[in-house]
Amino acid sequence: MTTSFDALGVAPDLAGVLSAQGKTHAFAIQELTIADALAGRDVCGKAKTGSGKTLAFGLPVLQTVKTAEPCRPRAIILVPTRELATQVKEELEPIGAVRDITVAAIYGGADIEKQIKKLKAGVEVIAATPGRMIDLIDRKELDLTDVGIVVLDEADRMADMGFMPQVEWILRHIPGDHQTLLFSATLDGVVQGLIDRYQTDPVRHEVESEGVTVASMTQRFLRVHQMDKVKVAAAISRSGTKTLMFTRTKRMADKLVDQLNEQGVKAAAIHGDLRQSQREKSLADFMAGKLSVLVATDVAARGIHVDDIDIVIHFDPPEDHKAYLHRSGRTARAGQGGLVVTLLLWDQELEVKRLQKRLGEDQPMPEVFSNNPILQDLTNWVPVEKV
């Protein structure tokens, strides 16, 4: 039985906004951490992307912050990517609005003057990437004196992306007493170092997530022909509302978007060669349902946090089982199910067999053509050698 937000100590006005959004009961990570965070404890939460951790730290932040002076935020949320900064802001802003709490996303690659103007108007909560935050501190446009809560979100990814020196620089420059909430998919190595140095007697909470996403995914492996491959992918995407497709290269991502559009499927790409504004627009259109397909490369996918992706298609098979799990984990999030389809050409069969072995999967890889009706409902179809 899940717990209601009221029961966890979330204030009635904030719980009311959640209720209006259709959120009445907490996810596991929220259930474990909210009460401790509200009590002012330092919290260490082990949870994967998509587990609902934004509200796990966001609600205690919104409930406890006071009104901010110009350029002196009350809470900072450090995140690894611009996309995540934007997403945290979009999730928390409507809830904070009920108390006139302002939330801003601060990241590089966007107009710094606009961000400074926002800070000067007074912002209670900022979700920021470390580099841009240091820029603003150096320019004396951001003062950390009043910060009472610090959140480190996806600490392991910040470490992977080489941001630890910047993160530690920021943490060392927060002068007053403050509460620190840390969330990460792993709590060892560098992340453990952060916990030891910057948290005081933290309470640890862990959501058992090993294999959960794979268990709630339906996985299919289909042999296709080069000339028919795009049509197969288009047919599968039509059976869902939001499909994420993965290619190995940026060039292939762009090419696939053009080919899908020719098939009447609305698609856009997200990869490192695109301008930040283009990436944000594609992601926003995808989240809003204006696009049914988003085509991504592995690196770009790290910034994608969309809850209701129902299909993931590995248009190009992933490099290894880790990449497969990372890509596939974009569906079957927050307790939902999801369909994951790997398309392979005749010369990729051995490679995909090896992948299956690492995943503990043993499925037939039937040859399928784009006119086959099974593509309209792969979830309920039972894979057989020949179709």
CSV table of C-alpha atoms in Angstrom, one decimal:
chain,number,residue,atom,x,y,z
A,1,MET,CA,0.0,0.0,0.0
A,2,THR,CA,1.5,3.4,-1.0
A,3,THR,CA,1.5,6.4,1.3
A,4,SER,CA,-0.3,9.6,0.6
A,5,PHE,CA,1.7,12.9,0.5
A,6,ASP,CA,-0.3,14.3,3.4
A,7,ALA,CA,0.8,11.3,5.6
A,8,LEU,CA,4.4,12.0,4.8
A,9,GLY,CA,4.1,15.6,6.2
A,10,VAL,CA,3.7,17.4,2.9
A,11,ALA,CA,1.8,20.7,3.6
A,12,PRO,CA,-1.9,20.7,2.4
A,13,ASP,CA,-1.4,23.5,-0.2
A,14,LEU,CA,1.4,21.6,-1.9
A,15,ALA,CA,-0.3,18.3,-1.6
A,16,GLY,CA,-3.4,20.0,-3.2
A,17,VAL,CA,-1.4,21.0,-6.3
A,18,LEU,CA,-0.1,17.4,-6.6
A,19,SER,CA,-3.6,16.0,-6.2
A,20,ALA,CA,-4.8,18.3,-9.0
A,21,GLN,CA,-2.0,16.8,-11.2
A,22,GLY,CA,-3.4,13.3,-10.4
A,23,LYS,CA,-0.5,12.6,-7.9
A,24,THR,CA,-2.0,11.4,-4.6
A,25,HIS,CA,0.4,8.7,-3.5
A,26,ALA,CA,4.1,8.7,-3.2
A,27,PHE,CA,6.6,6.5,-5.2
A,28,ALA,CA,9.0,4.4,-3.1
A,29,ILE,CA,11.9,6.9,-3.0
A,30,GLN,CA,9.5,9.7,-2.0
A,31,GLU,CA,7.9,7.5,0.7
A,32,LEU,CA,11.4,6.7,2.1
A,33,THR,CA,13.0,10.2,2.0
A,34,ILE,CA,10.4,13.0,2.3
A,35,ALA,CA,9.7,12.8,6.1
A,36,ASP,CA,13.5,12.8,6.9
A,37,ALA,CA,14.2,15.7,4.6
A,38,LEU,CA,11.3,17.7,6.1
A,39,ALA,CA,12.7,17.0,9.5
A,40,GLY,CA,15.9,18.7,8.4
A,41,ARG,CA,18.1,15.6,8.2
A,42,ASP,CA,20.8,15.2,5.6
A,43,VAL,CA,19.5,12.5,3.2
A,44,CYS,CA,21.3,10.1,1.0
A,45,GLY,CA,19.0,8.4,-1.6
A,46,LYS,CA,20.0,5.7,-3.9
A,47,ALA,CA,17.5,5.7,-6.8
A,48,LYS,CA,17.6,5.4,-10.6
A,49,THR,CA,16.4,8.0,-13.1
A,50,GLY,CA,12.7,7.8,-13.4
A,51,SER,CA,12.0,6.7,-9.9
A,52,GLY,CA,10.3,10.0,-8.9
A,53,LYS,CA,13.2,11.5,-7.0
A,54,THR,CA,12.6,15.1,-8.3
A,55,LEU,CA,9.6,15.3,-5.9
A,56,ALA,CA,11.5,13.4,-3.2
A,57,PHE,CA,13.8,16.4,-2.8
A,58,GLY,CA,11.6,19.0,-4.5
A,59,LEU,CA,8.7,18.9,-2.0
A,60,PRO,CA,10.9,19.4,1.1
A,61,VAL,CA,12.7,22.2,-0.7
A,62,LEU,CA,9.5,24.0,-1.6
A,63,GLN,CA,8.0,23.5,1.8
A,64,THR,CA,10.9,24.9,3.8
A,65,VAL,CA,12.4,27.8,1.7
A,66,LYS,CA,11.8,31.4,2.7
A,67,THR,CA,11.5,34.4,0.4
A,68,ALA,CA,14.7,35.2,-1.4
A,69,GLU,CA,16.6,38.5,-1.6
A,70,PRO,CA,17.9,39.5,-5.1
A,71,CYS,CA,20.8,37.2,-6.2
A,72,ARG,CA,20.6,35.2,-3.0
A,73,PRO,CA,18.7,31.9,-3.6
A,74,ARG,CA,17.5,29.9,-0.6
A,75,ALA,CA,18.0,26.4,-2.2
A,76,ILE,CA,20.3,25.1,-5.0
A,77,ILE,CA,19.9,21.9,-6.9
A,78,LEU,CA,23.0,20.8,-8.8
A,79,VAL,CA,22.3,18.7,-11.8
A,80,PRO,CA,24.6,17.2,-14.6
A,81,THR,CA,22.8,18.5,-17.7
A,82,ARG,CA,20.8,21.5,-19.0
A,83,GLU,CA,18.0,19.2,-19.9
A,84,LEU,CA,17.7,18.0,-16.3
A,85,ALA,CA,17.9,21.6,-15.0
A,86,THR,CA,14.9,22.5,-17.2
A,87,GLN,CA,13.0,19.4,-16.2
A,88,VAL,CA,13.5,20.0,-12.5
A,89,LYS,CA,12.3,23.6,-12.9
A,90,GLU,CA,9.2,22.5,-14.9
A,91,GLU,CA,8.3,19.9,-12.4
A,92,LEU,CA,8.7,22.1,-9.3
A,93,GLU,CA,7.6,25.5,-10.6
A,94,PRO,CA,3.8,24.8,-10.7
A,95,ILE,CA,3.9,23.4,-7.2
A,96,GLY,CA,5.9,26.3,-5.9
A,97,ALA,CA,3.6,28.8,-7.5
A,98,VAL,CA,1.0,28.2,-4.8
A,99,ARG,CA,3.4,29.9,-2.4
A,100,ASP,CA,4.9,32.4,-4.8
A,101,ILE,CA,8.1,30.5,-4.8
A,102,THR,CA,10.2,31.1,-7.9
A,103,VAL,CA,12.2,28.3,-9.5
A,104,ALA,CA,14.8,29.0,-12.2
A,105,ALA,CA,17.0,26.8,-14.4
A,106,ILE,CA,20.5,28.0,-14.8
A,107,TYR,CA,22.8,26.4,-17.3
A,108,GLY,CA,25.5,27.1,-19.9
A,109,GLY,CA,24.7,27.6,-23.6
A,110,ALA,CA,21.8,30.0,-22.7
A,111,ASP,CA,21.8,33.8,-22.4
A,112,ILE,CA,23.6,34.6,-19.1
A,113,GLU,CA,22.2,38.2,-19.0
A,114,LYS,CA,18.7,36.8,-18.9
A,115,GLN,CA,19.7,34.5,-16.1
A,116,ILE,CA,21.2,37.4,-14.2
A,117,LYS,CA,18.0,39.4,-14.6
A,118,LYS,CA,16.0,36.5,-13.1
A,119,LEU,CA,18.4,36.2,-10.2
A,120,LYS,CA,18.2,40.0,-9.5
A,121,ALA,CA,14.4,39.7,-9.4
A,122,GLY,CA,14.8,37.2,-6.5
A,123,VAL,CA,14.7,33.4,-7.0
A,124,GLU,CA,14.1,31.0,-4.1
A,125,VAL,CA,15.2,27.8,-5.8
A,126,ILE,CA,17.7,27.3,-8.7
A,127,ALA,CA,18.4,24.1,-10.6
A,128,ALA,CA,21.8,24.6,-12.1
A,129,THR,CA,24.7,22.9,-13.9
A,130,PRO,CA,27.9,23.4,-12.0
A,131,GLY,CA,29.9,25.4,-14.7
A,132,ARG,CA,27.3,28.1,-15.2
A,133,MET,CA,26.8,28.4,-11.4
A,134,ILE,CA,30.5,29.1,-10.9
A,135,ASP,CA,30.4,31.7,-13.7
A,136,LEU,CA,27.7,33.6,-11.9
A,137,ILE,CA,29.4,33.3,-8.5
A,138,ASP,CA,32.7,34.7,-10.1
A,139,ARG,CA,30.7,37.6,-11.6
A,140,LYS,CA,29.3,38.3,-8.2
A,141,GLU,CA,25.8,37.9,-9.6
A,142,LEU,CA,25.0,34.9,-7.3
A,143,ASP,CA,25.6,34.9,-3.6
A,144,LEU,CA,25.4,31.6,-1.6
A,145,THR,CA,25.1,33.2,1.9
A,146,ASP,CA,21.4,32.5,2.3
A,147,VAL,CA,21.4,28.9,1.0
A,148,GLY,CA,19.7,26.6,3.5
A,149,ILE,CA,19.3,23.5,1.3
A,150,VAL,CA,21.6,22.0,-1.2
A,151,VAL,CA,20.5,19.1,-3.5
A,152,LEU,CA,23.0,17.0,-5.5
A,153,ASP,CA,20.9,15.2,-8.1
A,154,GLU,CA,22.4,12.3,-10.1
A,155,ALA,CA,25.7,12.7,-8.3
A,156,ASP,CA,27.1,9.6,-10.1
A,157,ARG,CA,26.5,11.2,-13.5
A,158,MET,CA,28.1,14.4,-12.4
A,159,ALA,CA,31.1,12.3,-11.4
A,160,ASP,CA,31.1,10.4,-14.8
A,161,MET,CA,30.9,13.7,-16.7
A,162,GLY,CA,33.9,15.1,-14.8
A,163,PHE,CA,32.1,17.8,-12.8
A,164,MET,CA,33.3,16.7,-9.3
A,165,PRO,CA,35.9,19.5,-9.0
A,166,GLN,CA,33.3,22.1,-9.8
A,167,VAL,CA,30.7,20.5,-7.5
A,168,GLU,CA,33.1,20.4,-4.6
A,169,TRP,CA,34.2,24.0,-5.3
A,170,ILE,CA,30.6,25.1,-5.0
A,171,LEU,CA,30.0,23.0,-1.8
A,172,ARG,CA,33.1,24.6,-0.2
A,173,HIS,CA,31.8,28.1,-0.9
A,174,ILE,CA,28.4,27.7,0.9
A,175,PRO,CA,29.1,29.7,4.1
A,176,GLY,CA,26.2,29.0,6.4
A,177,ASP,CA,24.7,25.9,8.0
A,178,HIS,CA,22.7,24.0,5.5
A,179,GLN,CA,21.0,20.7,4.8
A,180,THR,CA,22.3,18.5,2.0
A,181,LEU,CA,20.2,16.0,0.1
A,182,LEU,CA,22.1,13.7,-2.3
A,183,PHE,CA,20.5,11.4,-4.9
A,184,SER,CA,22.5,9.0,-7.0
A,185,ALA,CA,22.1,5.6,-8.8
A,186,THR,CA,25.2,4.5,-7.0
A,187,LEU,CA,26.6,5.4,-3.7
A,188,ASP,CA,30.2,4.2,-3.9
A,189,GLY,CA,33.6,5.6,-5.0
A,190,VAL,CA,33.6,9.3,-5.7
A,191,VAL,CA,30.0,9.7,-4.5
A,192,GLN,CA,30.8,8.1,-1.1
A,193,GLY,CA,33.6,10.7,-0.9
A,194,LEU,CA,31.1,13.5,-1.3
A,195,ILE,CA,28.8,12.0,1.4
A,196,ASP,CA,31.8,11.7,3.8
A,197,ARG,CA,32.9,15.3,3.2
A,198,TYR,CA,29.8,17.3,2.8
A,199,GLN,CA,27.0,15.5,4.6
A,200,THR,CA,26.4,15.4,8.4
A,201,ASP,CA,25.2,12.1,9.8
A,202,PRO,CA,23.1,11.4,6.7
A,203,VAL,CA,20.2,9.0,6.7
A,204,ARG,CA,20.5,6.5,3.9
A,205,HIS,CA,17.6,5.2,1.8
A,206,GLU,CA,17.8,2.8,-1.1
A,207,VAL,CA,15.1,1.8,-3.6
A,208,GLU,CA,15.7,-1.8,-4.7
A,209,SER,CA,15.8,-1.3,-8.4
A,210,GLU,CA,18.1,-4.2,-9.7
A,211,GLY,CA,16.4,-5.6,-12.7
A,212,VAL,CA,13.1,-3.9,-12.0
A,213,THR,CA,13.0,-2.0,-15.3
A,214,VAL,CA,13.9,-5.1,-17.3
A,215,ALA,CA,11.2,-7.1,-15.6
A,216,SER,CA,8.6,-4.6,-16.5
A,217,MET,CA,9.7,-4.3,-20.2
A,218,THR,CA,8.5,-6.4,-23.0
A,219,GLN,CA,11.6,-7.1,-25.2
A,220,ARG,CA,11.6,-8.1,-28.8
A,221,PHE,CA,14.4,-8.8,-31.3
A,222,LEU,CA,13.5,-8.6,-35.0
A,223,ARG,CA,15.6,-9.4,-38.1
A,224,VAL,CA,14.9,-6.9,-40.8
A,225,HIS,CA,16.1,-6.0,-44.3
A,226,GLN,CA,18.1,-2.8,-44.9
A,227,MET,CA,15.6,-1.5,-47.5
A,228,ASP,CA,12.6,-2.2,-45.2
A,229,LYS,CA,14.1,-1.2,-41.9
A,230,VAL,CA,12.8,2.4,-41.7
A,231,LYS,CA,9.3,1.1,-42.6
A,232,VAL,CA,9.4,-1.5,-39.9
A,233,ALA,CA,10.5,1.2,-37.3
A,234,ALA,CA,7.7,3.5,-38.5
A,235,ALA,CA,5.1,0.7,-38.2
A,236,ILE,CA,6.2,-0.1,-34.7
A,237,SER,CA,6.1,3.5,-33.6
A,238,ARG,CA,2.5,3.9,-34.8
A,239,SER,CA,1.4,1.3,-32.2
A,240,GLY,CA,2.4,3.7,-29.4
A,241,THR,CA,2.2,7.4,-28.5
A,242,LYS,CA,5.8,8.2,-27.6
A,243,THR,CA,8.7,6.3,-29.2
A,244,LEU,CA,12.4,6.9,-28.6
A,245,MET,CA,14.7,5.5,-31.3
A,246,PHE,CA,18.4,5.1,-30.9
A,247,THR,CA,21.1,5.3,-33.6
A,248,ARG,CA,24.8,5.0,-33.1
A,249,THR,CA,25.8,8.2,-35.0
A,250,LYS,CA,24.5,11.8,-35.2
A,251,ARG,CA,24.5,11.5,-39.0
A,252,MET,CA,22.3,8.5,-38.9
A,253,ALA,CA,19.9,10.2,-36.4
A,254,ASP,CA,19.4,13.1,-38.9
A,255,LYS,CA,18.9,10.7,-41.8
A,256,LEU,CA,16.4,8.6,-39.9
A,257,VAL,CA,14.3,11.7,-39.0
A,258,ASP,CA,14.1,12.6,-42.7
A,259,GLN,CA,13.1,9.0,-43.6
A,260,LEU,CA,10.5,8.8,-40.9
A,261,ASN,CA,9.0,12.1,-41.9
A,262,GLU,CA,8.7,10.7,-45.5
A,263,GLN,CA,6.7,7.8,-44.0
A,264,GLY,CA,4.3,10.3,-42.4
A,265,VAL,CA,5.7,9.8,-38.9
A,266,LYS,CA,6.5,13.1,-37.1
A,267,ALA,CA,10.0,12.8,-35.8
A,268,ALA,CA,12.9,15.0,-34.6
A,269,ALA,CA,16.5,14.3,-33.6
A,270,ILE,CA,18.4,15.1,-30.4
A,271,HIS,CA,22.2,15.0,-30.5
A,272,GLY,CA,25.3,16.9,-29.6
A,273,ASP,CA,25.7,18.7,-33.0
A,274,LEU,CA,22.4,20.5,-32.7
A,275,ARG,CA,22.0,23.9,-31.1
A,276,GLN,CA,20.8,23.8,-27.5
A,277,SER,CA,17.6,25.7,-28.5
A,278,GLN,CA,16.8,23.0,-31.2
A,279,ARG,CA,17.4,20.2,-28.7
A,280,GLU,CA,15.1,21.9,-26.1
A,281,LYS,CA,12.4,22.5,-28.7
A,282,SER,CA,12.5,18.8,-29.9
A,283,LEU,CA,12.3,17.6,-26.4
A,284,ALA,CA,9.5,19.9,-25.4
A,285,ASP,CA,7.5,19.0,-28.6
A,286,PHE,CA,8.0,15.3,-27.8
A,287,MET,CA,6.9,15.8,-24.2
A,288,ALA,CA,3.8,17.7,-25.3
A,289,GLY,CA,2.9,15.0,-27.8
A,290,LYS,CA,3.5,17.2,-30.9
A,291,LEU,CA,6.0,14.6,-32.1
A,292,SER,CA,5.5,10.9,-31.8
A,293,VAL,CA,9.2,9.9,-32.3
A,294,LEU,CA,12.4,11.3,-30.9
A,295,VAL,CA,15.6,10.0,-32.5
A,296,ALA,CA,18.6,10.1,-30.2
A,297,THR,CA,22.3,9.1,-29.9
A,298,ASP,CA,23.5,7.5,-26.7
A,299,VAL,CA,25.2,10.6,-25.4
A,300,ALA,CA,22.2,12.9,-26.0
A,301,ALA,CA,19.9,10.3,-24.3
A,302,ARG,CA,21.5,11.0,-21.0
A,303,GLY,CA,19.5,14.2,-20.8
A,304,ILE,CA,16.2,12.7,-21.7
A,305,HIS,CA,13.8,12.4,-18.8
A,306,VAL,CA,10.3,11.8,-20.1
A,307,ASP,CA,8.0,9.7,-18.0
A,308,ASP,CA,5.6,8.2,-20.5
A,309,ILE,CA,7.7,6.8,-23.3
A,310,ASP,CA,6.0,3.6,-24.2
A,311,ILE,CA,8.4,2.3,-26.9
A,312,VAL,CA,12.1,2.2,-27.2
A,313,ILE,CA,13.5,1.1,-30.6
A,314,HIS,CA,17.2,0.2,-30.9
A,315,PHE,CA,17.3,1.2,-34.6
A,316,ASP,CA,21.1,0.4,-34.4
A,317,PRO,CA,21.8,-2.4,-31.9
A,318,PRO,CA,23.7,-0.9,-28.8
A,319,GLU,CA,27.4,-1.3,-28.3
A,320,ASP,CA,27.0,-3.6,-25.3
A,321,HIS,CA,24.5,-4.7,-22.6
A,322,LYS,CA,25.1,-1.7,-20.5
A,323,ALA,CA,24.2,0.7,-23.3
A,324,TYR,CA,21.2,-1.6,-24.0
A,325,LEU,CA,20.0,-1.2,-20.4
A,326,HIS,CA,20.7,2.5,-20.3
A,327,ARG,CA,18.7,3.1,-23.5
A,328,SER,CA,15.9,0.7,-22.6
A,329,GLY,CA,15.5,2.2,-19.2
A,330,ARG,CA,13.9,5.3,-20.8
A,331,THR,CA,10.7,3.3,-20.9
A,332,ALA,CA,9.1,1.2,-18.1
A,333,ARG,CA,9.8,4.1,-15.7
A,334,ALA,CA,8.0,4.9,-12.5
A,335,GLY,CA,6.3,1.6,-12.4
A,336,GLN,CA,4.9,1.7,-15.9
A,337,GLY,CA,5.4,-1.1,-18.5
A,338,GLY,CA,7.1,-0.5,-21.8
A,339,LEU,CA,8.1,-2.2,-25.1
A,340,VAL,CA,11.8,-2.4,-26.2
A,341,VAL,CA,12.5,-3.5,-29.8
A,342,THR,CA,16.0,-4.3,-31.2
A,343,LEU,CA,16.2,-4.3,-35.0
A,344,LEU,CA,19.1,-6.2,-36.5
A,345,LEU,CA,20.4,-6.9,-40.0
A,346,TRP,CA,21.6,-10.4,-41.1
A,347,ASP,CA,25.2,-9.6,-40.3
A,348,GLN,CA,24.4,-8.4,-36.8
A,349,GLU,CA,22.8,-11.6,-35.6
A,350,LEU,CA,25.9,-12.9,-33.7
A,351,GLU,CA,26.4,-9.6,-32.0
A,352,VAL,CA,22.8,-9.5,-30.8
A,353,LYS,CA,23.0,-13.1,-29.7
A,354,ARG,CA,25.9,-12.2,-27.5
A,355,LEU,CA,23.9,-9.2,-26.2
A,356,GLN,CA,21.0,-11.5,-25.3
A,357,LYS,CA,23.3,-13.8,-23.4
A,358,ARG,CA,24.6,-10.9,-21.3
A,359,LEU,CA,21.0,-9.9,-20.6
A,360,GLY,CA,19.9,-13.4,-19.7
A,361,GLU,CA,17.4,-13.3,-22.5
A,362,ASP,CA,16.9,-16.2,-24.9
A,363,GLN,CA,14.5,-15.1,-27.6
A,364,PRO,CA,14.0,-16.1,-31.2
A,365,MET,CA,14.9,-13.4,-33.7
A,366,PRO,CA,12.4,-13.8,-36.5
A,367,GLU,CA,12.6,-12.1,-39.8
A,368,VAL,CA,9.9,-9.5,-40.1
A,369,PHE,CA,8.6,-7.3,-43.0
A,370,SER,CA,7.0,-3.9,-42.6
A,371,ASN,CA,3.6,-5.1,-43.8
A,372,ASN,CA,3.3,-7.7,-41.1
A,373,PRO,CA,0.3,-7.1,-38.8
A,374,ILE,CA,2.2,-8.3,-35.7
A,375,LEU,CA,4.1,-4.9,-35.7
A,376,GLN,CA,0.9,-3.2,-34.5
A,377,ASP,CA,0.9,-5.1,-31.2
A,378,LEU,CA,4.3,-6.6,-30.4
A,379,THR,CA,3.6,-6.6,-26.7
A,380,ASN,CA,0.9,-9.3,-27.0
A,381,TRP,CA,2.7,-11.3,-29.7
A,382,VAL,CA,4.7,-14.3,-28.6
A,383,PRO,CA,8.0,-14.5,-30.5
A,384,VAL,CA,8.6,-17.5,-32.7
A,385,GLU,CA,11.4,-18.4,-35.0
A,386,LYS,CA,9.3,-17.9,-38.2
A,387,VAL,CA,6.5,-15.4,-38.7
